[in-house]
Amino acid sequence: MVETMWRTDLALEVRESFPEDHKEIQGVILTKERKEEEKIETTRVEIKDERGERAMGKPRGTYITIESSYLREKDESYQKPIAKALKKYLEELSGGLKGKKTLIAGLGNREVTPDALGPYVVDNLFTTRHLIKEFGEALKEKYEMESLSAIAPGVMAQTGMESSEILKGIIEETKPDLVIVVDALAARSTSRVNATIQLTNTGISPGAGIGNNRKALNEKSLGVKVIALGVPTVVDAATIVEDRMGEALGKKGYSEDEIQRFLGELDYHSMGSLFVTPKTIDEEVKQISYTISEALNACFSNIYNNGSPERA
Amino acid sequence: MVETMWRTDLALEVRESFPEDHKEIQGVILTKERKEEEKIETTRVEIKDERGERAMGKPRGTYITIESSYLREKDESYQKPIAKALKKYLEELSGGLKGKKTLIAGLGNREVTPDALGPYVVDNLFTTRHLIKEFGEALKEKYEMESLSAIAPGVMAQTGMESSEILKGIIEETKPDLVIVVDALAARSTSRVNATIQLTNTGISPGAGIGNNRKALNEKSLGVKVIALGVPTVVDAATIVEDRMGEALGKKGYSEDEIQRFLGELDYHSMGSLFVTPKTIDEEVKQISYTISEALNACFSNIYNNGSPERA
Amino acid sequence: MVETMWRTDLALEVRESFPEDHKEIQGVILTKERKEEEKIETTRVEIKDERGERAMGKPRGTYITIESSYLREKDESYQKPIAKALKKYLEELSGGLKGKKTLIAGLGNREVTPDALGPYVVDNLFTTRHLIKEFGEALKEKYEMESLSAIAPGVMAQTGMESSEILKGIIEETKPDLVIVVDALAARSTSRVNATIQLTNTGISPGAGIGNNRKALNEKSLGVKVIALGVPTVVDAATIVEDRMGEALGKKGYSEDEIQRFLGELDYHSMGSLFVTPKTIDEEVKQISYTISEALNACFSNIYNNGSPERA
Amino acid sequence: MVETMWRTDLALEVRESFPEDHKEIQGVILTKERKEEEKIETTRVEIKDERGERAMGKPRGTYITIESSYLREKDESYQKPIAKALKKYLEELSGGLKGKKTLIAGLGNREVTPDALGPYVVDNLFTTRHLIKEFGEALKEKYEMESLSAIAPGVMAQTGMESSEILKGIIEETKPDLVIVVDALAARSTSRVNATIQLTNTGISPGAGIGNNRKALNEKSLGVKVIALGVPTVVDAATIVEDRMGEALGKKGYSEDEIQRFLGELDYHSMGSLFVTPKTIDEEVKQISYTISEALNACFSNIYNNGSPERA
């Protein structure tokens, strides 16, 4: 098992980090699917038991990765297949959205662009819980609407409270059946930045991928089913240095062990709080957030799909 | 009692709306104080009993208005007296901040400039609850720090939840002793826009001043002491039309009754969702929010006052 | 001729302000066209001679108004007919866009929402001048591209320079054949706010509609053909007070002359720098700016129409 | 001479990149000054002749670097010494600001945070050219005001025009005596990001430090004296990989030549458009821009220093 594992939030990249000869890892099942015409690649990592958990450093459960460079594109025609895939896997991981009341929590700091994905997604959601409460079941049926509420709780430095505390309180008060937590992640591969969605039924630890340890957000801690939807928006600087240096040394014929010893000489201190992003990060995070909001909106209401201007 | 009363959220303006000969209103006490050198005028309206409540159309309690055109000024020297006044009255209305755990809720929609005051104030708060939890009483004493947490819950159209539901849940989970709700208000007088702070121990009904009816946020509904801090950022269009028209007709010698009949002919429909603001509203709301944040920060921590760069 | 005329920038509203019995005004021709299915109403005011100029208080030329409440809607299907109409009238007023090099200037202050239309439009333009310079005529033909450049010069309080000085310098240096100046206007009717586009071949005086006097931007001052594209984003407070008061008094049977005497009693000072806007102004100005950018983009390049991701 | 030199825009870092034994470089003079109490370090690199130009890869002239980690701090007391230093060196490089008419150009793209420094600086400038034109010499003398104008011309992808074309036109029309171009730079050392100001009398090539080639902005091209004021806001990803890898290999005893061969194996393609920034880049760029604006304002007007609210 590699030591750099902690630097990615993507189960897929943890799986990829094993040496090539580890074709099989006990307790972990990997399947891939590529829809050529839609330029979407889907990977499913299933961690089945404790051996899998130990090997992967992640809790057992299903991790689905949707990869498409179209995710950051403005063109609406590219977004349809992504929305379709997102709906399909949300349905699967939740055991069906129909009849459920869902709360979407957009984690992260809206003042810090690569961390703002969650709040931005929430900004564009079409929530319905209050409409159904006011206008009743007739509205719900007419528009095939499910109850959706949403919150961007902010980060602890802003609120003085754990996201888990805020969400627990809101869940206690409003009783959703399902919580979807949306968060920005860190990836290892620069090509996956702003081009990948990870869905998992294990929930998430906010900020885990970028070195922070805060309280878990999962079914155990929140008391309701939790699906995490994450998008990598950064690679941390140490990761890119390690990876490029490892590759360069590998090409010169050094062994994995020798490379690890070279990496041991790296000045990690100078890279501590630095992240690698594309220069267009502001625009890309806005675009990908919008794509995800629209895909989520289509899961919870038909009123929205039909382009009706009745949006509140 | 005038019929236009509902269009202001300021108790002071409700009191002013009575005809000049109503020097005294049963159950309502009005006191004014002007600090010439600091260009601050403070007005206190106390509604003592049921007669006062009926006359004023507001619940009994204390309403303190701090007026200063410096509120929207950038210059820091002007802000000190405002911060001092704010602290004094918060201490009074809360029965003392020392030893209390406070939650500040910034109500309103950050995407709608005149409604964004609450979220903007929360953006600049220096919360301490998590620091005290992590570093303990020593830190608290060293910096004369009181526990402060903060949230901008968003508006119902965004979240699908009442602000009261969100706050109730968070209060249940985090147990503050005091809640301060910060919100944008509507005024009747254009000169008070972005130049007035109203503090009251009665709590508020979010959006009440601009025609919406949502659930109350007060000690009864939330279960803890609630102070409302509001700033008028708009005058509604109907109010300015009525007031200017009333004045013009008054100058021509028409009686109050005749004026009311003229007002009855106004096309209210065409003014329904329109508001009057200065053109510099964006900048003014940012500035006044910052002034209020800084004043609030100084109430809850000494670390902050000393310009320490340790802010999280 | 009415005295409130100066408060609207729309030639259409100046024309409407004449009493009903002025069916004809010498030197001014008015024609209307309504496309029911597209919910677009087009009005053309032509000021033919000096009599018309005096009556209207505007220079001779053609003023075309496109009215549609869909202008502020997000739905793209509503935007197509608006784009089509905009292109048609730009072609007419410019004498054909083909083969011309165009500079679009987005006037106004991006920090002041109702004034930010011009800069927002420029933010979303797909400029081509540099691409044609680099890749040559082949590119131009392949994508039916015309040379487009764009600038948001800012306002004098920010730059210390007149917009006319900045534009003159840029025109001198880059030699466009046509300048389109985009600006936010003031309307008299609240229903036209964010729902109307005025095109005119007379150019504009920036800020003229809201009480400022700056230098003209027209063919005479800039030395190239100038088309002004304006959208009313505000009504000034004095206008709405006058209009509603005039109506209410009219319903009570007062004559035009009597109404004017009542209006003479209005406290204009207290309304001086106040404007009436919908509360959703932030979102509406963003949406309408985007609609206009997309319509303009479609006029200057086919690359853009096809949803190609090659945008720089 | 090292091959990675092009990746920094700081003359200081080019000078540092020479091996330790190159104590002296022909035609280049280096002097350092440290004000301990103010935590400011100033370095002056003077390129005197053609040998210096060849060695440094930069045109002859004076390059002054002001380094202070306080540059990104909010506290105003830290900003005074920086403002003082900035004024001193601007006076020196310009040959005196008194009596000169100055135009400040904020280069860069305001939609891309690390590139937005120039536009942000311009947003907060207190321009005076229009005031002096309107109120005359009396105002100028009363407030020790010099004529200042400012423009944020945008980037070529937005405008379709070179910044040099836009500035040439504006200079021709408004005749300033001095142009200060403000731009975001790339550094090699992560510790200098958002903590360094470089001033030079050679002007700049916008974007030169990050791989783009656009037209020069200097006395020769613009026809007036040009001072460039730059702040590094990013390190490019390839630079950090090279530098950390070089260090790690150096510690293992590899020679400079061997290290260069290892670097030759790096996958530069995968790092092409990636940049390394602190996660707090949004806030830091805003803060440093504000600090610079305030420092520049103090150079051109006394009205501003006195906290007068007369700012337009």
Coordinates of C-alpha atoms in Angstrom, one line a residue, chain C residues 1 76 102 233 268:
Chain C
M1 CA -44.5 69.0 -24.3
E76 CA -33.0 29.8 -23.8
T102 CA -17.1 46.5 -35.0
T233 CA -32.8 49.0 -15.4
Y268 CA -37.7 66.6 -5.0

